[in-house]
XYZ file of C-alpha atoms in Angstrom:
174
model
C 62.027 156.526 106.200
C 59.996 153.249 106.518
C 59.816 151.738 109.798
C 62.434 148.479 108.147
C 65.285 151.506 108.042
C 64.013 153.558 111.146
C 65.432 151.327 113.737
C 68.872 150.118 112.277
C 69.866 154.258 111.747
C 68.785 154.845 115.157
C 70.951 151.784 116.138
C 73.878 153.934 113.680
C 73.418 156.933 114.943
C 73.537 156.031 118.405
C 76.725 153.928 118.443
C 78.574 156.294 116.074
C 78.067 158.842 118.570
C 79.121 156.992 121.604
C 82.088 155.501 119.819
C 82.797 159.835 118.650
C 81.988 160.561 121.876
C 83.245 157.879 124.034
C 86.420 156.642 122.273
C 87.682 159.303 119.359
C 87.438 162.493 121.102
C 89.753 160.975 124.023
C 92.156 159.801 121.622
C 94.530 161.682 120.666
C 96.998 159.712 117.705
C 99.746 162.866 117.765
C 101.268 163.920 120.863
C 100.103 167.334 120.453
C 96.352 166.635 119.675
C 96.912 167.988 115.809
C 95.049 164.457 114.253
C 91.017 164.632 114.634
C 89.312 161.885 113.360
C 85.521 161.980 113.527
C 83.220 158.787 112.807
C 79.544 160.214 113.026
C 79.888 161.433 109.678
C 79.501 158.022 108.504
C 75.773 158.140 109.825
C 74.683 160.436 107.656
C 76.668 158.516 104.320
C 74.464 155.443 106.010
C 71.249 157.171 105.362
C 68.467 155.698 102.733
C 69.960 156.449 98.849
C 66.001 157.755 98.319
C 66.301 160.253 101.628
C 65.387 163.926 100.767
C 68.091 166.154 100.508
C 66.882 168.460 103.573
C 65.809 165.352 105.779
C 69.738 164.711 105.098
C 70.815 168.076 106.003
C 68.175 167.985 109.281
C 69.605 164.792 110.418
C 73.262 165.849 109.245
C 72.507 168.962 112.088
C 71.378 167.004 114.587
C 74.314 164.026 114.931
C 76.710 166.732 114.909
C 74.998 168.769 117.219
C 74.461 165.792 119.433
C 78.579 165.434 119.157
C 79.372 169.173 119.615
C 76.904 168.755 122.950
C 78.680 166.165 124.349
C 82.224 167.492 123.637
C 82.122 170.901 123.669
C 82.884 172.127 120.234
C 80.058 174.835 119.870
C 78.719 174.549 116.098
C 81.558 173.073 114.475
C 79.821 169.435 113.851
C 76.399 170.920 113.462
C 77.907 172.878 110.528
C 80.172 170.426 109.236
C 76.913 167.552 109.970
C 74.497 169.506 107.369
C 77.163 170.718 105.320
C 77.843 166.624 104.543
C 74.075 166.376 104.434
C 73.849 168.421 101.621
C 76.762 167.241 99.616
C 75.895 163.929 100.325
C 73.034 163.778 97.582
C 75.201 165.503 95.230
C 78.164 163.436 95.261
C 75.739 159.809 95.211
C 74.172 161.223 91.951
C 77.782 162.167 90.548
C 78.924 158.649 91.300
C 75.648 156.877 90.832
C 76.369 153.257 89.011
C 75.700 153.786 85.547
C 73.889 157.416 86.154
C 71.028 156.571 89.063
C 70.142 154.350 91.566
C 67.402 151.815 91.030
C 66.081 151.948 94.186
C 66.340 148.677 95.112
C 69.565 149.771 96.976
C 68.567 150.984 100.258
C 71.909 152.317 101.541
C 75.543 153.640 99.622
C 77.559 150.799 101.163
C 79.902 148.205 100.078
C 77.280 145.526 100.364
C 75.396 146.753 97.452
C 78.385 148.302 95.065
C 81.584 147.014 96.098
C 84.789 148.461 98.510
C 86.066 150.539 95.087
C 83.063 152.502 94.648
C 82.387 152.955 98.432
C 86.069 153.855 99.291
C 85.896 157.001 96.229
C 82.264 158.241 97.767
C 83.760 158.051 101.155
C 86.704 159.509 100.282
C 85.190 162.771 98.387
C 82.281 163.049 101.305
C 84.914 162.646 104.127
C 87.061 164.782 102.589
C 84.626 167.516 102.103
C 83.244 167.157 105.904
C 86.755 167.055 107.687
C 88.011 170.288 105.361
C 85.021 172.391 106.626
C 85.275 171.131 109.820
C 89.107 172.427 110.326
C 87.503 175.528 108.363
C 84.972 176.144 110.804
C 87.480 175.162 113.698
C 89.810 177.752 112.889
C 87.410 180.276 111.058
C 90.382 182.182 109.423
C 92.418 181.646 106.068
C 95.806 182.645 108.117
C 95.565 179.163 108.923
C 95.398 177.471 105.369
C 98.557 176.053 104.928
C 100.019 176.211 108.138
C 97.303 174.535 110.113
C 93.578 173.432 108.334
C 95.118 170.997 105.368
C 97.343 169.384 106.878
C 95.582 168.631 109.934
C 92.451 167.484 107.205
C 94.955 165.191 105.350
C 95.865 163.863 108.223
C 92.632 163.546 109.834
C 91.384 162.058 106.626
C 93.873 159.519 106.353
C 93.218 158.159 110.198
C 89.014 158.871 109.289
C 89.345 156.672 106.125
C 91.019 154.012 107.974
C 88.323 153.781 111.276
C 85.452 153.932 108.215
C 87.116 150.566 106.727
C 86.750 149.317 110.304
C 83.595 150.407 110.904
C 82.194 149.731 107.792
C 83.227 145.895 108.187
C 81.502 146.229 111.692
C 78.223 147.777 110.855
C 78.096 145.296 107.282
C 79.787 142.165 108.358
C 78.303 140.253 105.472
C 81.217 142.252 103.135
C-alpha cells in the first residue's frame, strides 16, 4: 500500500473502530440486545482493489481483534475480520465491472462504480461477515433457526443501513 492510501485507511480504520467501539457496541436497537450491528467490517471492503489477498486477511485479523479487545468478545471479530478478508477478493472478482478492475480504481466504493453495484458487494460481503459472526458467537447449529439467522437478518438490515451512512460520510463527493 503506497504511502497516498496508507494514511486515509489508517484514518478508516481508526474511526470505524471508535465509532464500533464507542457508539455500536453501547447501542442496543432491541430491548433485549438480539440486533448487533458492526461497522469495522467496512474497513476492510475500504481496502486498495489491488491489496493481496493475505494482506486482506492480516488486516481483516487485526481490526477485529482490535474490536474484540476493546469489547470483550474473545475471537469472534478476529475470525469473522479475516474470514471477510478472504472473501473479500473473491466476491470483487465475481462482481468485477465487465470481468476485472483496471486498476485505476483504487477502492470498491460508490465513487468509482455507482450505489447499485456497491450496495450488491456490500450486501453479499456483509452478509457473509455478520452470518459467521453469529456462527462463531453461538458456535452450535442448535441455534440455526432459533437464534443465528434471524439475529444476522436483522443485524444485516440495521449494518446495511449505518454502511449507507457511513459510506456518504467517509465519500461525501457521492
Amino acid at each position: 500500500m503506497n504511502s497516498k492510501l496508507f494514511l486515509p485507511n489508517l484514518w478508516r480504520f481508526i474511526w470505524l473502530v471508535a465509532i464500533q467501539v464507542i457508539v455500536l457496541s453501547e447501542a442496543s436497537l432491541t430491548a433485549d440486545g438480539y440486533c448487533n450491528v458492526l461497522a469495522y467490517p467496512l474497513f476492510i471492503l475500504f481496502l486498495p482493489i489491488q491489496i493481496p489477498t493475505p494482506i486482506a486477511v492480516f488486516l481483516g485479523f487485526l481490526v477485529g481483534m482490535t474490536v474484540d479487545v476493546f469489547t470483550g468478545t474473545i475471537g469472534i471479530n478476529a475470525s469473522a475480520g479475516a474470514l471477510s478478508g478472504y472473501t473479500r477478493a473473491i466476491i470483487l472478482k465475481r462482481f468485477a465491472p465487465r470481468g476485472e478492475f483496471t486498476g485505476k480504481e483504487p477502492i470498491p466504493s460508490p465513487e468509482y462504480f455507482g450505489w447499485r453495484w456497491f450496495l450488491i458487494v456490500a450486501s453479499i460481503f456483509f452478509g457473509i461477515h455478520i452470518f459467521w459472526y453469529f456462527s462463531m458467537a453461538y458456535f452450535t447449529p442448535v441455534y440455526l433457526f432459533a437464534k443465528i439467522l434471524p439475529q444476522a437478518l436483522l443485524g444485516w438490515i440495521f449494518t446495511m443501513l449505518v454502511v449507507i451512512v457511513l459510506t456518504r460520510l467517509f465519500h461525501p463527493k457521492i
